[in-house]
Rosetta silent file (secondary structure, phi, psi, omega in degrees, C-alpha in Angstrom):
SEQUENCE: MALKLDDNIFVTQLDQLANWVRKHSLWPMPFATACCGIELMATASSRYDIARFGSEAMRFSPRQCDVMIVAGRVVMKMVPVMQRIWLQMSEPKWCISMGACASSGGVFDTYAVVQGIDRFIPVDVYVPGCPPRPEQLIRAVIDLQEKIQKTGTINAREFDRRTAYEGPGALSKELDPKELVVAPGNFKTGTRVSLN
SCORE:     score description
SCORE:     0.000 S_00000001
   1 L     0.000  106.559 -179.962   29.414  176.355  214.193 S_00000001
   2 L   -73.684  149.610 -178.197   27.609  173.024  211.952 S_00000001
   3 L   -84.911  151.704 -164.804   25.347  173.969  209.277 S_00000001
   4 L   -88.259  166.354 -132.449   21.652  173.255  210.822 S_00000001
   5 L  -162.904   69.144  179.324   19.261  171.465  208.020 S_00000001
   6 L    -8.641  154.921  172.674   15.192  171.856  207.586 S_00000001
   7 L   -70.467  -43.975 -160.858   13.413  168.103  208.718 S_00000001
   8 L  -107.869   54.916 -169.191   12.661  167.959  204.845 S_00000001
   9 L  -128.232  116.283  166.456   16.147  168.469  203.498 S_00000001
  10 L  -116.846  157.466  145.796   18.303  165.422  202.491 S_00000001
  11 L   -73.826  158.876  135.700   21.829  164.898  201.169 S_00000001
  12 L  -161.971  168.382  175.970   22.910  162.334  198.659 S_00000001
  13 L   -96.495  164.184 -168.716   24.885  161.786  195.478 S_00000001
  14 H   -34.285  -60.864 -160.103   23.725  162.114  192.099 S_00000001
  15 H  -115.690   39.499  129.377   23.802  158.813  191.285 S_00000001
  16 H   -55.752  -83.959 -168.725   22.591  157.284  194.507 S_00000001
  17 H   -20.538  -66.975  177.179   19.227  159.347  193.637 S_00000001
  18 H  -103.468   23.534  134.734   19.222  158.210  190.309 S_00000001
  19 H   -18.782  -47.731 -157.391   19.604  154.979  191.022 S_00000001
  20 H  -129.117   27.924  138.605   17.004  154.638  193.086 S_00000001
  21 L  -111.613    1.744 -128.309   14.843  156.073  190.996 S_00000001
  22 L   -99.083  -39.858 -168.807   15.955  154.304  188.256 S_00000001
  23 L   -98.956   35.196 -156.126   15.304  150.792  190.186 S_00000001
  24 L  -132.471  -28.867 -146.095   12.062  151.898  191.005 S_00000001
  25 L  -109.025   76.263  172.047   10.787  152.867  188.314 S_00000001
  26 L   -88.684  149.509  160.820   11.496  149.593  185.660 S_00000001
  27 L  -128.635  113.825  137.413    9.417  149.490  182.204 S_00000001
  28 L   -35.068  122.978 -174.942    9.709  145.894  180.427 S_00000001
  29 L   -99.369  144.669 -173.285    9.874  144.688  177.144 S_00000001
  30 E   -74.907   72.017  159.688    7.901  141.273  176.759 S_00000001
  31 L  -137.869   95.098  152.807    9.853  139.095  174.492 S_00000001
  32 L     4.948  140.424  116.542    7.805  135.654  174.394 S_00000001
  33 L  -159.116   21.675  171.765    8.609  133.107  172.620 S_00000001
  34 L  -166.057 -134.777 -156.393    7.385  129.743  173.910 S_00000001
  35 L   -72.343  -36.521  164.690    6.220  128.789  177.477 S_00000001
  36 L   -24.059 -116.986  163.925    8.307  130.877  179.592 S_00000001
  37 L    47.857  -65.584 -122.311    5.915  133.643  177.782 S_00000001
  38 H  -100.548  -51.531  127.054    2.962  132.378  179.199 S_00000001
  39 H    12.653  -93.352 -158.112    5.017  132.606  183.128 S_00000001
  40 H   -30.785  -57.042  176.783    6.008  135.764  182.467 S_00000001
  41 H   -49.856  -35.981  175.941    2.292  136.843  181.610 S_00000001
  42 H   -67.514  -13.221 -146.960    0.938  135.039  185.552 S_00000001
  43 L   -75.180    4.675 -169.387    3.797  137.045  186.952 S_00000001
  44 L  -127.142    5.314  163.884    1.420  140.530  186.343 S_00000001
  45 L   -48.112  178.925  177.339   -1.985  138.456  187.260 S_00000001
  46 L   -93.962  -28.487  152.591   -3.024  139.613  190.435 S_00000001
  47 L   -42.703  -50.117 -165.780   -1.869  136.396  192.163 S_00000001
  48 L   -75.982  -80.105  155.488    1.634  137.181  191.401 S_00000001
  49 L   102.619   53.173 -164.517    1.151  141.490  191.416 S_00000001
  50 H   -78.452  -19.486  168.834    4.707  142.182  189.996 S_00000001
  51 H   -32.749  -46.478 -161.828    3.294  145.975  189.910 S_00000001
  52 H   -48.689  -13.324 -166.765    4.180  145.711  193.901 S_00000001
  53 H  -112.973    6.319 -163.509    8.642  146.192  192.583 S_00000001
  54 L    49.550   35.587  177.914    7.174  149.100  189.956 S_00000001
  55 L  -110.837   11.482 -163.245    7.948  146.833  187.409 S_00000001
  56 L   -73.570  -26.808 -142.974    4.220  146.453  185.927 S_00000001
  57 L  -106.823   66.685   97.199    4.095  148.426  182.861 S_00000001
  58 L    58.745 -169.572 -135.529    5.070  146.167  180.157 S_00000001
  59 L   137.537  115.366  131.830    5.413  148.205  177.258 S_00000001
  60 L   -97.073   77.434  -68.435    5.546  146.983  173.050 S_00000001
  61 L    60.885   94.730  -89.809    7.424  149.348  172.367 S_00000001
  62 L   -96.120   16.432 -178.778   10.691  148.682  172.931 S_00000001
  63 L  -106.531    5.447  145.511   11.707  152.793  172.870 S_00000001
  64 L  -122.371   48.133  173.965    9.843  153.257  175.834 S_00000001
  65 L  -119.901 -179.111 -160.389   11.381  150.561  177.796 S_00000001
  66 L  -145.081  -48.864  144.240   14.205  149.639  179.974 S_00000001
  67 L   -30.883   -6.793 -139.143   14.093  146.022  180.655 S_00000001
  68 L   -52.113  124.676  156.744   14.464  142.927  177.950 S_00000001
  69 E  -114.253  156.199 -167.879   12.542  140.032  179.287 S_00000001
  70 E  -166.887  113.271 -154.344   13.507  137.237  176.425 S_00000001
  71 E  -175.623  107.198 -171.963   11.758  134.018  177.951 S_00000001
  72 L   106.785  147.033 -168.359   11.403  131.520  175.848 S_00000001
  73 L   -46.747  140.636  147.208   13.787  129.174  173.033 S_00000001
  74 L  -148.848  116.663    4.178   14.850  131.589  170.771 S_00000001
  75 L   168.952 -176.560  115.308   15.988  130.330  166.882 S_00000001
  76 L   -38.651  -62.141 -167.981   18.471  131.872  164.821 S_00000001
  77 L   -76.704   16.986  175.835   16.663  133.812  162.218 S_00000001
  78 L  -106.656    9.491 -155.430   14.748  135.558  165.275 S_00000001
  79 H   -58.358  -64.185 -161.527   19.025  136.940  166.412 S_00000001
  80 H   -47.863  -28.456 -142.650   18.011  139.713  164.074 S_00000001
  81 H   -74.456  -44.238 -160.761   14.847  140.754  165.404 S_00000001
  82 H   -69.509  -82.264 -169.358   16.109  140.545  169.423 S_00000001
  83 H   -66.720   -6.327  158.305   18.742  143.180  168.319 S_00000001
  84 H  -115.579   17.529  147.748   17.601  145.302  166.833 S_00000001
  85 H  -101.997   29.766 -151.469   14.868  145.957  169.254 S_00000001
  86 H  -105.656  -23.404 -165.253   17.289  145.337  171.868 S_00000001
  87 L   -86.005    1.414  171.386   19.466  148.737  169.770 S_00000001
  88 L   -83.571  -25.299 -175.610   15.720  150.455  169.953 S_00000001
  89 L   -35.023 -118.579  118.880   15.641  150.670  173.461 S_00000001
  90 L  -112.462  129.453  165.168   16.493  153.306  175.594 S_00000001
  91 L   -31.520   88.711    2.147   19.508  154.243  177.340 S_00000001
  92 L  -110.743  165.729 -163.940   20.521  151.972  179.835 S_00000001
  93 L  -102.175  174.866  152.518   19.270  149.263  179.788 S_00000001
  94 L  -162.871  156.186 -175.399   19.311  145.910  181.312 S_00000001
  95 L  -104.886  120.526  179.444   18.095  141.975  180.380 S_00000001
  96 E  -115.048  122.997  160.386   16.634  139.071  181.553 S_00000001
  97 E  -100.290  108.871 -153.899   16.944  136.031  180.684 S_00000001
  98 E  -108.381  102.764  176.626   13.913  133.735  181.800 S_00000001
  99 L   160.228  165.949  152.544   14.370  130.423  181.131 S_00000001
 100 L   -68.219  -41.634  157.766   16.532  127.250  180.852 S_00000001
 101 H   -25.176  -88.332 -150.590   16.113  128.262  176.413 S_00000001
 102 H   -71.871  -11.313  170.246   17.177  131.615  176.516 S_00000001
 103 H   -73.345  -97.152 -129.720   20.303  131.163  179.105 S_00000001
 104 H  -162.875   59.096  154.620   22.108  128.271  176.795 S_00000001
 105 L   114.543  -70.703  177.062   19.308  126.387  175.190 S_00000001
 106 L    99.621 -134.362  144.950   17.406  124.454  176.978 S_00000001
 107 L   -73.725  -82.093 -131.643   16.960  120.576  175.046 S_00000001
 108 L   -28.698    8.371 -176.889   17.079  122.364  172.428 S_00000001
 109 L   -69.605   79.589  128.141   20.860  121.459  170.688 S_00000001
 110 L  -160.481 -147.160 -165.563   20.499  122.276  167.535 S_00000001
 111 L  -101.728   -6.243 -177.458   21.982  124.412  165.209 S_00000001
 112 L  -122.367   33.917  127.925   18.815  126.972  164.504 S_00000001
 113 L   -77.273   97.654 -174.376   18.494  126.837  168.296 S_00000001
 114 L   -56.630  109.217 -142.214   20.048  129.833  169.996 S_00000001
 115 L  -101.681   47.655  169.751   22.341  127.865  172.652 S_00000001
 116 L   129.942  106.213 -162.208   22.470  131.212  175.106 S_00000001
 117 H   -63.867   -7.553 -171.382   21.054  134.706  174.219 S_00000001
 118 H  -138.092   59.349  145.273   24.109  136.552  175.671 S_00000001
 119 H  -115.291   26.173  171.144   26.626  135.551  172.987 S_00000001
 120 L  -157.172    2.311  130.802   24.435  137.868  170.837 S_00000001
 121 L  -151.196  161.402 -172.860   23.349  140.524  173.855 S_00000001
 122 L   -92.448  145.474 -167.351   24.113  141.252  177.438 S_00000001
 123 L   -88.975  108.138  177.118   22.647  139.477  179.826 S_00000001
 124 L   -67.342  -73.342  129.943   22.178  141.303  183.747 S_00000001
 125 E  -147.657 -148.461 -166.260   20.511  138.537  184.820 S_00000001
 126 E   -92.386  144.045  161.394   19.606  134.576  184.739 S_00000001
 127 E  -123.800  122.654 -156.865   16.756  132.870  185.622 S_00000001
 128 L   -90.330  144.677  163.525   16.896  129.328  185.802 S_00000001
 129 L   132.107 -173.318 -144.634   13.885  126.491  185.017 S_00000001
 130 L   169.393   56.100   15.044   11.712  125.010  182.325 S_00000001
 131 L  -102.476  167.441  176.053    9.802  127.143  182.747 S_00000001
 132 L  -107.013 -171.050 -153.595   10.480  128.863  186.318 S_00000001
 133 L  -120.691  144.239  132.368    7.120  130.435  187.720 S_00000001
 134 H    64.220 -103.655 -145.869    6.361  133.414  188.735 S_00000001
 135 H   -80.176   -2.884 -163.571    8.030  133.862  191.963 S_00000001
 136 H   -99.654  -55.349 -168.238   12.197  133.048  190.458 S_00000001
 137 H   -57.154  -33.615  159.901   11.201  136.040  187.867 S_00000001
 138 L   -72.842    1.476 -149.536   10.166  138.292  191.064 S_00000001
 139 L  -116.873  -28.307 -177.056   12.984  137.299  192.653 S_00000001
 140 L   -79.126   85.767  157.337   15.814  138.424  189.176 S_00000001
 141 L  -120.497  -34.973 -178.476   13.534  141.787  188.891 S_00000001
 142 H   -97.822  -20.193  142.762   14.883  142.357  192.566 S_00000001
 143 H   -91.342   -3.249  153.717   18.054  141.432  192.090 S_00000001
 144 H   -14.415  -90.308 -174.426   17.787  143.335  188.697 S_00000001
 145 H   -29.772  -44.113  171.420   16.744  146.153  191.270 S_00000001
 146 H   -87.545    4.586 -169.318   20.111  145.583  193.594 S_00000001
 147 H  -117.835  -21.144  169.862   22.340  145.505  190.727 S_00000001
 148 H   -60.064  -72.538 -170.781   21.072  149.055  189.670 S_00000001
 149 H   -48.329    0.411 -126.012   20.863  150.327  193.107 S_00000001
 150 H  -136.258  -73.534 -162.595   24.567  148.998  193.783 S_00000001
 151 H  -129.864   25.162  158.265   27.075  149.773  190.677 S_00000001
 152 L   -65.368  158.718  177.335   24.470  152.527  188.813 S_00000001
 153 L  -152.592  134.227  179.565   26.591  155.813  187.911 S_00000001
 154 L   -47.375  -35.089 -175.038   23.686  158.854  186.391 S_00000001
 155 L   -97.564   62.123  171.503   25.921  158.743  183.339 S_00000001
 156 L    28.800   43.152 -157.638   25.589  154.995  182.667 S_00000001
 157 L  -112.457   27.613  164.436   29.457  154.660  183.184 S_00000001
 158 L   -89.608   15.350 -133.294   28.959  150.772  184.604 S_00000001
 159 L  -139.366  -12.530 -175.805   27.777  149.850  181.534 S_00000001
 160 L   -69.103  -23.279 -152.673   32.013  150.770  180.157 S_00000001
 161 L   -97.377   10.952 -152.702   32.795  147.541  181.993 S_00000001
 162 L  -105.356   55.131 -172.157   30.693  145.498  179.754 S_00000001
 163 L   -83.314  -50.878 -150.352   33.489  144.349  177.625 S_00000001
 164 L  -136.517 -171.648 -129.828   33.641  140.504  177.836 S_00000001
 165 L   -93.574  167.444 -157.474   30.991  138.019  178.750 S_00000001
 166 L  -152.402   41.720 -172.667   29.494  137.847  182.403 S_00000001
 167 L  -127.035 -158.567  129.308   27.173  134.891  182.738 S_00000001
 168 L    16.886  121.410  177.789   27.678  130.842  183.276 S_00000001
 169 L   -95.672   22.915 -166.456   31.282  130.272  184.269 S_00000001
 170 L   -45.187  -89.243  165.985   30.494  127.391  182.539 S_00000001
 171 L  -107.787   54.643  165.280   30.701  129.124  179.058 S_00000001
 172 L  -104.270   10.984  155.303   32.913  131.194  179.555 S_00000001
 173 L  -109.497   -6.120  139.184   35.347  128.655  179.027 S_00000001
 174 L  -130.672   52.519 -116.634   34.291  127.926  175.855 S_00000001
 175 L   168.102  121.249   93.964   34.065  131.208  174.518 S_00000001
 176 L    32.377   35.042 -153.791   37.537  132.671  172.687 S_00000001
 177 L   -51.141  -12.664  157.158   38.934  134.911  174.734 S_00000001
 178 L   -25.139  -50.837 -143.171   39.833  136.614  171.461 S_00000001
 179 L  -101.378  115.083 -133.132   36.067  137.212  171.190 S_00000001
 180 L  -114.734  158.966  134.521   34.967  141.043  173.272 S_00000001
 181 E   -58.724  155.142 -169.015   31.376  142.411  173.035 S_00000001
 182 E  -131.160  109.535 -173.971   31.343  144.535  170.167 S_00000001
 183 E   -82.676  118.296  163.066   29.097  148.051  170.849 S_00000001
 184 E  -129.999   25.174  150.318   26.997  149.251  168.534 S_00000001
 185 E  -141.288  176.991  132.928   25.285  151.229  170.189 S_00000001
 186 L   100.825 -127.753 -179.801   26.313  153.461  173.232 S_00000001
 187 L  -124.997   66.371 -174.087   26.869  151.421  176.295 S_00000001
 188 L    59.999   71.774  169.255   28.366  148.084  175.022 S_00000001
 189 E  -132.709   84.566  130.559   25.557  146.717  173.989 S_00000001
 190 E  -127.345 -119.314 -119.520   25.533  144.863  170.929 S_00000001
 191 E  -126.162  149.085 -168.731   26.441  141.413  169.146 S_00000001
 192 E  -111.499  138.663 -165.937   30.112  139.411  170.384 S_00000001
 193 L  -154.433  173.831  162.051   32.055  138.776  166.993 S_00000001
 194 L   -69.617  135.967  150.894   36.146  137.711  166.791 S_00000001
 195 L   -77.634  -39.692  168.257   38.260  140.644  166.389 S_00000001
 196 L     6.005    0.000    0.000   40.438  138.218  163.565 S_00000001
């Protein structure tokens, strides 16, 4: 005998429900250091209106954010600050690397500029361009929402697999396979260090 449910009741998995809620309530933490930051600000304007995707609540307190958007070049002196902000963000959390400089150092191939922030914090979505347009950042937010919906779990088990480099393939050839991402926080977030 089939069980008849009322029209306003639906059955789903708890993970799916949590993912649906999380993907529509992303609170970005802007870490803008250069020209990409201007494009990041334009994304919130009425012309592009990132609020359509539930990501308009930019906060400057890391304890209220779950998405860090690193926009622009990051120099070595900024790395400890960036990592401290990352660790202060609540779990679960994600990162978008916006622009060529944040993703690979861009044209600044010098000792002072970080050649990719994914060597210090895990990155979920890369946005190409120099600087990328606001539409590209919106596309990255949509991609991140899809990733959260497909891979997320209510107790963030998906981050247990975040133990190795996940970025573009070319850089993975440069990194020593003995290097792992070591997690100072709960969910495999932190600095890439050698095990030697």
